[in-house]
PDB file of C-alpha atoms in Angstrom:
ATOM      1  CA  MET A 504     -52.982  -7.098 -48.310  1.00  0.00           C
ATOM      2  CA  ARG A 505     -50.206  -8.930 -49.755  1.00  0.00           C
ATOM      3  CA  LEU A 506     -46.795  -8.339 -48.553  1.00  0.00           C
ATOM      4  CA  SER A 507     -43.588  -8.162 -50.857  1.00  0.00           C
ATOM      5  CA  PRO A 508     -40.947 -10.972 -50.788  1.00  0.00           C
ATOM      6  CA  ILE A 509     -38.782  -7.885 -50.056  1.00  0.00           C
ATOM      7  CA  ALA A 510     -41.062  -6.742 -46.957  1.00  0.00           C
ATOM      8  CA  VAL A 511     -40.915 -10.399 -45.860  1.00  0.00           C
ATOM      9  CA  VAL A 512     -37.092 -10.449 -44.926  1.00  0.00           C
ATOM     10  CA  ALA A 513     -36.969  -6.885 -43.846  1.00  0.00           C
ATOM     11  CA  LEU A 514     -39.668  -7.646 -41.426  1.00  0.00           C
ATOM     12  CA  VAL A 515     -38.099 -11.126 -40.365  1.00  0.00           C
ATOM     13  CA  ALA A 516     -34.526  -9.246 -40.117  1.00  0.00           C
ATOM     14  CA  LEU A 517     -36.152  -6.927 -37.763  1.00  0.00           C
ATOM     15  CA  VAL A 518     -38.187  -9.325 -35.588  1.00  0.00           C
ATOM     16  CA  SER A 519     -34.609 -11.506 -34.995  1.00  0.00           C
ATOM     17  CA  LEU A 520     -32.440  -7.861 -34.088  1.00  0.00           C
ATOM     18  CA  PRO A 521     -33.609  -7.679 -30.209  1.00  0.00           C
ATOM     19  CA  SER A 522     -33.009 -11.836 -29.530  1.00  0.00           C
ATOM     20  CA  THR A 523     -29.201 -11.990 -31.034  1.00  0.00           C
ATOM     21  CA  GLY A 524     -28.764  -8.502 -29.065  1.00  0.00           C
ATOM     22  CA  CYS A 525     -28.976 -10.080 -25.988  1.00  0.00           C
ATOM     23  CA  GLN A 526     -27.080 -13.457 -25.736  1.00  0.00           C
ATOM     24  CA  SER A 527     -24.405 -13.590 -22.997  1.00  0.00           C
ATOM     25  CA  GLU A 528     -22.327 -15.646 -24.902  1.00  0.00           C
ATOM     26  CA  ASN A 529     -20.701 -11.792 -25.898  1.00  0.00           C
ATOM     27  CA  LEU A 530     -19.907 -10.797 -22.831  1.00  0.00           C
ATOM     28  CA  GLU A 531     -16.648 -10.668 -21.484  1.00  0.00           C
ATOM     29  CA  PRO A 532     -15.941 -12.358 -18.129  1.00  0.00           C
ATOM     30  CA  PRO A 533     -15.647  -9.931 -15.164  1.00  0.00           C
ATOM     31  CA  LEU A 534     -12.049  -8.858 -14.470  1.00  0.00           C
ATOM     32  CA  THR A 535     -10.730 -10.534 -11.706  1.00  0.00           C
ATOM     33  CA  PRO A 536      -8.817  -8.356  -8.952  1.00  0.00           C
ATOM     34  CA  THR A 537      -5.031  -8.901  -9.341  1.00  0.00           C
ATOM     35  CA  GLU A 538      -3.842  -9.295  -5.349  1.00  0.00           C
ATOM     36  CA  PRO A 539      -1.025  -6.479  -4.647  1.00  0.00           C
ATOM     37  CA  THR A 540       2.148  -7.164  -4.139  1.00  0.00           C
ATOM     38  CA  THR A 541       5.171  -5.388  -2.256  1.00  0.00           C
ATOM     39  CA  GLU A 542       8.078  -5.380  -2.933  1.00  0.00           C
ATOM     40  CA  THR A 543      11.454  -4.075  -0.614  1.00  0.00           C
ATOM     41  CA  PHE A 544      14.329  -1.975  -2.458  1.00  0.00           C
ATOM     42  CA  SER A 545      17.654  -0.691  -0.134  1.00  0.00           C
ATOM     43  CA  GLY A 546      20.490   1.029  -1.640  1.00  0.00           C
ATOM     44  CA  THR A 547      22.416   3.704  -0.961  1.00  0.00           C
ATOM     45  CA  LEU A 548      21.951   7.484  -1.709  1.00  0.00           C
ATOM     46  CA  PRO A 549      25.203   9.626  -2.336  1.00  0.00           C
ATOM     47  CA  PRO A 550      25.205  13.289  -2.229  1.00  0.00           C
ATOM     48  CA  ASN A 551      23.222  14.439  -5.678  1.00  0.00           C
ATOM     49  CA  GLY A 552      22.856  10.961  -6.317  1.00  0.00           C
ATOM     50  CA  ALA A 553      19.741   9.076  -7.879  1.00  0.00           C
ATOM     51  CA  SER A 554      18.787   5.092  -8.603  1.00  0.00           C
ATOM     52  CA  THR A 555      16.004   4.063 -10.434  1.00  0.00           C
ATOM     53  CA  LEU A 556      14.143   0.677  -9.352  1.00  0.00           C
ATOM     54  CA  LEU A 557      12.124  -1.047 -11.792  1.00  0.00           C
ATOM     55  CA  PHE A 558       9.204  -3.462 -11.540  1.00  0.00           C
ATOM     56  CA  THR A 559       6.199  -4.551 -13.214  1.00  0.00           C
ATOM     57  CA  ALA A 560       2.013  -4.053 -12.207  1.00  0.00           C
ATOM     58  CA  LEU A 561       0.334  -7.275 -13.510  1.00  0.00           C
ATOM     59  CA  GLY A 562      -3.005  -5.524 -13.369  1.00  0.00           C
ATOM     60  CA  SER A 563      -5.621  -2.272 -12.615  1.00  0.00           C
ATOM     61  CA  GLY A 564      -5.379  -1.320  -9.047  1.00  0.00           C
ATOM     62  CA  THR A 565      -3.471   1.131  -6.759  1.00  0.00           C
ATOM     63  CA  VAL A 566       0.657   1.760  -6.929  1.00  0.00           C
ATOM     64  CA  SER A 567       2.050   3.571  -3.842  1.00  0.00           C
ATOM     65  CA  ALA A 568       5.776   4.148  -2.976  1.00  0.00           C
ATOM     66  CA  VAL A 569       6.854   4.723   0.380  1.00  0.00           C
ATOM     67  CA  TYR A 570      10.280   5.300   2.546  1.00  0.00           C
ATOM     68  CA  THR A 571      10.297   3.068   5.319  1.00  0.00           C
ATOM     69  CA  ALA A 572      14.077   3.891   6.727  1.00  0.00           C
ATOM     70  CA  LEU A 573      15.963   6.739   5.610  1.00  0.00           C
ATOM     71  CA  GLY A 574      19.616   7.401   6.995  1.00  0.00           C
ATOM     72  CA  GLU A 575      20.155   6.260  10.634  1.00  0.00           C
ATOM     73  CA  ASP A 576      17.423   8.849  12.382  1.00  0.00           C
ATOM     74  CA  ASN A 577      15.108   8.484   9.412  1.00  0.00           C
ATOM     75  CA  THR A 578      14.913  12.475   9.335  1.00  0.00           C
ATOM     76  CA  PRO A 579      16.869  13.106   6.171  1.00  0.00           C
ATOM     77  CA  VAL A 580      14.524  14.666   2.975  1.00  0.00           C
ATOM     78  CA  VAL A 581      15.159  13.177  -0.063  1.00  0.00           C
ATOM     79  CA  GLY A 582      13.086  12.640  -4.051  1.00  0.00           C
ATOM     80  CA  LEU A 583      10.784  10.098  -4.491  1.00  0.00           C
ATOM     81  CA  ALA A 584       9.526   9.647  -8.026  1.00  0.00           C
ATOM     82  CA  MET A 585       6.976   6.975 -10.024  1.00  0.00           C
ATOM     83  CA  GLY A 586       6.282   6.639 -13.630  1.00  0.00           C
ATOM     84  CA  THR A 587       6.855   4.327 -16.570  1.00  0.00           C
ATOM     85  CA  TRP A 588       9.452   2.335 -17.865  1.00  0.00           C
ATOM     86  CA  ASN A 589      10.116   2.015 -21.600  1.00  0.00           C
ATOM     87  CA  GLY A 590      13.003   0.035 -21.419  1.00  0.00           C
ATOM     88  CA  VAL A 591      14.915   2.748 -21.900  1.00  0.00           C
ATOM     89  CA  ALA A 592      14.220   5.444 -19.242  1.00  0.00           C
ATOM     90  CA  CYS A 593      12.023   6.097 -17.022  1.00  0.00           C
ATOM     91  CA  THR A 594       9.251   8.506 -17.524  1.00  0.00           C
ATOM     92  CA  LEU A 595       8.403  10.622 -14.809  1.00  0.00           C
ATOM     93  CA  VAL A 596       4.249  10.932 -13.535  1.00  0.00           C
ATOM     94  CA  MET A 597       4.831  12.071 -10.502  1.00  0.00           C
ATOM     95  CA  ALA A 598       7.340  13.475  -7.822  1.00  0.00           C
ATOM     96  CA  ASN A 599       7.982  15.112  -4.765  1.00  0.00           C
ATOM     97  CA  ASP A 600      11.218  16.424  -3.770  1.00  0.00           C
ATOM     98  CA  ASN A 601      10.603  16.475  -0.121  1.00  0.00           C
ATOM     99  CA  ALA A 602       9.882  12.740   0.899  1.00  0.00           C
ATOM    100  CA  ILE A 603      10.661  11.421   4.244  1.00  0.00           C
ATOM    101  CA  VAL A 604       9.901   7.963   5.620  1.00  0.00           C
ATOM    102  CA  GLY A 605       6.035   7.197   5.666  1.00  0.00           C
ATOM    103  CA  ILE A 606       4.456   9.543   3.243  1.00  0.00           C
ATOM    104  CA  PRO A 607       3.539   7.679  -0.064  1.00  0.00           C
ATOM    105  CA  ILE A 608       3.272   8.706  -3.617  1.00  0.00           C
ATOM    106  CA  SER A 609       0.480   6.633  -5.144  1.00  0.00           C
ATOM    107  CA  ALA A 610      -1.384   6.727  -8.453  1.00  0.00           C
ATOM    108  CA  GLN A 611      -4.147   4.616 -10.077  1.00  0.00           C
ATOM    109  CA  LEU A 612      -3.172   2.532 -12.862  1.00  0.00           C
ATOM    110  CA  SER A 613      -6.170   1.236 -15.229  1.00  0.00           C
ATOM    111  CA  ALA A 614      -3.869  -1.890 -17.068  1.00  0.00           C
ATOM    112  CA  ALA A 615      -0.757  -3.767 -16.290  1.00  0.00           C
ATOM    113  CA  ALA A 616       2.792  -1.859 -16.967  1.00  0.00           C
ATOM    114  CA  ASN A 617       6.191  -1.649 -16.277  1.00  0.00           C
ATOM    115  CA  LEU A 618       6.801   1.181 -14.084  1.00  0.00           C
ATOM    116  CA  CYS A 619       9.883   2.748 -11.899  1.00  0.00           C
ATOM    117  CA  VAL A 620      10.522   4.341  -8.913  1.00  0.00           C
ATOM    118  CA  ARG A 621      13.569   7.133  -8.785  1.00  0.00           C
ATOM    119  CA  VAL A 622      15.286   7.795  -5.233  1.00  0.00           C
ATOM    120  CA  TYR A 623      17.545  11.054  -5.704  1.00  0.00           C
ATOM    121  CA  ASP A 624      19.034  13.639  -3.629  1.00  0.00           C
ATOM    122  CA  ALA A 625      16.503  16.695  -3.678  1.00  0.00           C
ATOM    123  CA  ARG A 626      18.062  19.101  -1.059  1.00  0.00           C
ATOM    124  CA  GLY A 627      21.832  18.193  -1.221  1.00  0.00           C
ATOM    125  CA  LEU A 628      22.558  15.766   1.647  1.00  0.00           C
ATOM    126  CA  ALA A 629      25.825  16.079   3.428  1.00  0.00           C
ATOM    127  CA  ALA A 630      26.751  12.611   3.034  1.00  0.00           C
ATOM    128  CA  ALA A 631      25.118   9.126   1.478  1.00  0.00           C
ATOM    129  CA  VAL A 632      22.261   7.884   3.070  1.00  0.00           C
ATOM    130  CA  ALA A 633      20.837   4.404   3.595  1.00  0.00           C
ATOM    131  CA  TYR A 634      17.106   3.837   2.323  1.00  0.00           C
ATOM    132  CA  THR A 635      14.801   1.049   2.559  1.00  0.00           C
ATOM    133  CA  LEU A 636      11.774   1.565  -0.098  1.00  0.00           C
ATOM    134  CA  GLN A 637       8.418  -0.430  -0.478  1.00  0.00           C
ATOM    135  CA  VAL A 638       6.528  -0.391  -3.583  1.00  0.00           C
ATOM    136  CA  THR A 639       2.908  -2.053  -3.537  1.00  0.00           C
ATOM    137  CA  HIS A 640       1.271  -2.941  -6.524  1.00  0.00           C
ATOM    138  CA  PRO A 641      -1.280  -5.462  -8.258  1.00  0.00           C
TER     139      PRO A 641
END
């Protein structure tokens, strides 16, 4: 039985396909986890006030924000929100209108991003409150 030239070319192409699909040089190197960074923000939150704080996550992973101090006795209840920063505005993704010291909000990032947290008076503060906020991100 004699094969036509077209059949020979097709057979050679078919036999060579599996060997080209398994070459390791086409694989991307594994991603290296980004070490977490903790940033500390401090300020004063006036009654009916708010402040937006910006930071950049350099990779994927968990981002969290937590008040470490609120007022003189750590008892005020205020708002804390987190979102993405587009260069003009903070688009909030999650918020806690009843934030207190020690209770974080957190989210998972799939890639590097410009982010923001917003501290705000959600319950009608009687007087200005000093705060310290820690943000941990990749």
